[in-house]
Coordinates of C-alpha atoms in Angstrom, one line a residue:
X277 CA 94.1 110.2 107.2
X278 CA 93.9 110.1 103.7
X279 CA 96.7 108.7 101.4
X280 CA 97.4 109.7 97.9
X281 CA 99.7 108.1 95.4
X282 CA 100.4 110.4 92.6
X283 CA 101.8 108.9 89.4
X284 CA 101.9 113.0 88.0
X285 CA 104.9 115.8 88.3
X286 CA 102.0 118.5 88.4
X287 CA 102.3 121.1 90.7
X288 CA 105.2 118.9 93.0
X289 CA 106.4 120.9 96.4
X290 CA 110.0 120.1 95.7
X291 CA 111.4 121.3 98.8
X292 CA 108.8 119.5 100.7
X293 CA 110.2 115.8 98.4
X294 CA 113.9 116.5 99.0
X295 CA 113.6 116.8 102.8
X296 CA 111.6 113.8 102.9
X297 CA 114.5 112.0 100.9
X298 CA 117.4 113.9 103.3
X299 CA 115.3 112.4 106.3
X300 CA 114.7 108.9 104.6
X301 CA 118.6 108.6 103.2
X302 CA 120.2 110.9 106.2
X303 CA 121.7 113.1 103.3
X304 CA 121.6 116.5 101.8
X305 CA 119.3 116.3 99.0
X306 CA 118.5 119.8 96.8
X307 CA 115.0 120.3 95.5
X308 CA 116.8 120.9 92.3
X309 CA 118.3 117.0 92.4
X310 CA 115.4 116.0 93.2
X311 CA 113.5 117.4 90.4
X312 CA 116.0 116.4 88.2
X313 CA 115.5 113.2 89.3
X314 CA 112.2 112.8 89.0
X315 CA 111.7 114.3 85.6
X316 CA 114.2 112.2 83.8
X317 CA 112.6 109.2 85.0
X318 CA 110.3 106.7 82.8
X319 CA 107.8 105.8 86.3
X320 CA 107.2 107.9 89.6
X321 CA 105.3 108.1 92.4
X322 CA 104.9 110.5 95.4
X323 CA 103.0 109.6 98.3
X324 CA 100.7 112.3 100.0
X325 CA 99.3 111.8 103.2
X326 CA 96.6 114.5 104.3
X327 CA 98.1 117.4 101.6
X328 CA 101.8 116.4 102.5
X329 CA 104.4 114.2 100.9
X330 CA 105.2 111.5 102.6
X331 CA 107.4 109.3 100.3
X332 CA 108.1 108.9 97.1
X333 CA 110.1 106.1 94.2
X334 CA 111.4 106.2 90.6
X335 CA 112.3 103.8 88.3
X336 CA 114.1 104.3 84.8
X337 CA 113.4 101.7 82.1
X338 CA 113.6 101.1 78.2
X339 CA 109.9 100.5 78.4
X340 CA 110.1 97.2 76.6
X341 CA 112.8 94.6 78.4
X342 CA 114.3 96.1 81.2
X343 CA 113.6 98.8 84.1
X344 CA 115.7 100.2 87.6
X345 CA 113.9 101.2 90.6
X346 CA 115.5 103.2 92.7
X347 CA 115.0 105.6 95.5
X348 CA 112.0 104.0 97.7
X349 CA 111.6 106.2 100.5
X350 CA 108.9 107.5 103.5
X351 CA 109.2 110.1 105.9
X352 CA 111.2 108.2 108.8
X353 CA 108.0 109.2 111.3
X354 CA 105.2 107.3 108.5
X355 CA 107.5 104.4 108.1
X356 CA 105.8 101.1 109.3
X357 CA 102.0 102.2 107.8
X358 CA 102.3 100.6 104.2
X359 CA 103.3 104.3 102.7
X360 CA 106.2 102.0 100.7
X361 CA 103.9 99.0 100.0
X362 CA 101.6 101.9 98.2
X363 CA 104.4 103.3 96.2
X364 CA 105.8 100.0 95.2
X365 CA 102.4 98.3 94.2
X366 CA 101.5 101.4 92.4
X367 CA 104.7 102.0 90.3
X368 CA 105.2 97.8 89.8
X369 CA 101.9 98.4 87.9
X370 CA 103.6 100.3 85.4
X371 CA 105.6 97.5 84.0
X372 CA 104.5 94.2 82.1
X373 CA 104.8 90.7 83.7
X374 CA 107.7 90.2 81.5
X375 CA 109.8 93.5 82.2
X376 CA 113.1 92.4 84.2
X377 CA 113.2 94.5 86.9
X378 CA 116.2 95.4 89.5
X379 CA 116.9 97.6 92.7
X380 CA 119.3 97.8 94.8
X381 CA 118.8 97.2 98.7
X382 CA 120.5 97.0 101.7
X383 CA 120.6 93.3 103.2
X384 CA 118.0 94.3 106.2
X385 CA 115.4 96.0 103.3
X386 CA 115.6 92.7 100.9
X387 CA 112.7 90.9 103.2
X388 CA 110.8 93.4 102.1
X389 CA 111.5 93.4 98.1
X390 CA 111.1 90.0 98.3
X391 CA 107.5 90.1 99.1
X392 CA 106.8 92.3 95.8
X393 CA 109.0 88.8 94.1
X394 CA 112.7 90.0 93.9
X395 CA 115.4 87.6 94.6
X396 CA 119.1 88.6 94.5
X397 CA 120.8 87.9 91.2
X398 CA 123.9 86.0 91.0
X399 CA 124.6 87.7 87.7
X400 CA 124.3 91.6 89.0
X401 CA 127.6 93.7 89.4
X402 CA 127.5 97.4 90.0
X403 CA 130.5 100.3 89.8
X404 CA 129.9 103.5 92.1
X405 CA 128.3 102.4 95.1
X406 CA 130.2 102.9 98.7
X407 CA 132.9 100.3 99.2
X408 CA 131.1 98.8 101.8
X409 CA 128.6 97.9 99.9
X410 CA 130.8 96.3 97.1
X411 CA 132.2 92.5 97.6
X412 CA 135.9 92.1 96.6

């Protein structure tokens, strides 16, 4: 098996990335959104595994101070084979050692951010997200 990360848009099977995101986040996701997505970002990466893609992640930033990641996700039936550890190590390179970087994770995926060195933030609030998601 070979496994590509590709930091390039050329020549993306957009229908092939948005069912790998509707699979991953158990949601409709158009090929159009998804290219939308994609190409408004500052950083991406899209994980091919033997000509298919597998996963991808975004990130939007100022490229100087601050950047976002968002969106981390593998194919549900790759999950477990460090598809995400590829995409994460290869988009984190992106951004300086002094960048401030934020995501947004769901409390059983944080063990995992916290091995690329995020910590919560007691200083983070957030407008739009599902109410059960939000504190009072």
């Amino acid at each position: 098996m070979s496994l590509e990360i590709r930091a390039d848009l050329e020549n993306v099977n957009w229908e092939q990335l948005a069912q790998v995101y509707a699979l991953a986040f158990k949601g409709v996701q158009t090929a159009d959104l998804i290219e939308r997505i994609f190409r408004r970002s500052y950083a991406t990466r899209i994980a091919i595994l033997d000509g298919d893609i597998v996963g991808g992640v975004y990130a939007f930033s100022d490229g100087e101070l601050d950047a976002s990641i968002h969106g981390l996700c593998v194919h549900p039936d790759f999950q477990g084979h460090g598809i995400g550890r590829a995409l994460m190590e290869s988009l984190l390179e992106t951004f300086g050692p002094h960048m401030a970087l934020l995501l947004t994770a769901e409390q059983a995926h944080q063990p995992i951010y916290r091995k690329f060195g995020f910590r919560p933030l007691k200083t983070a609030m957030a407008k739009g997200f599902p109410p059960d998601d939000m504190e009072d």
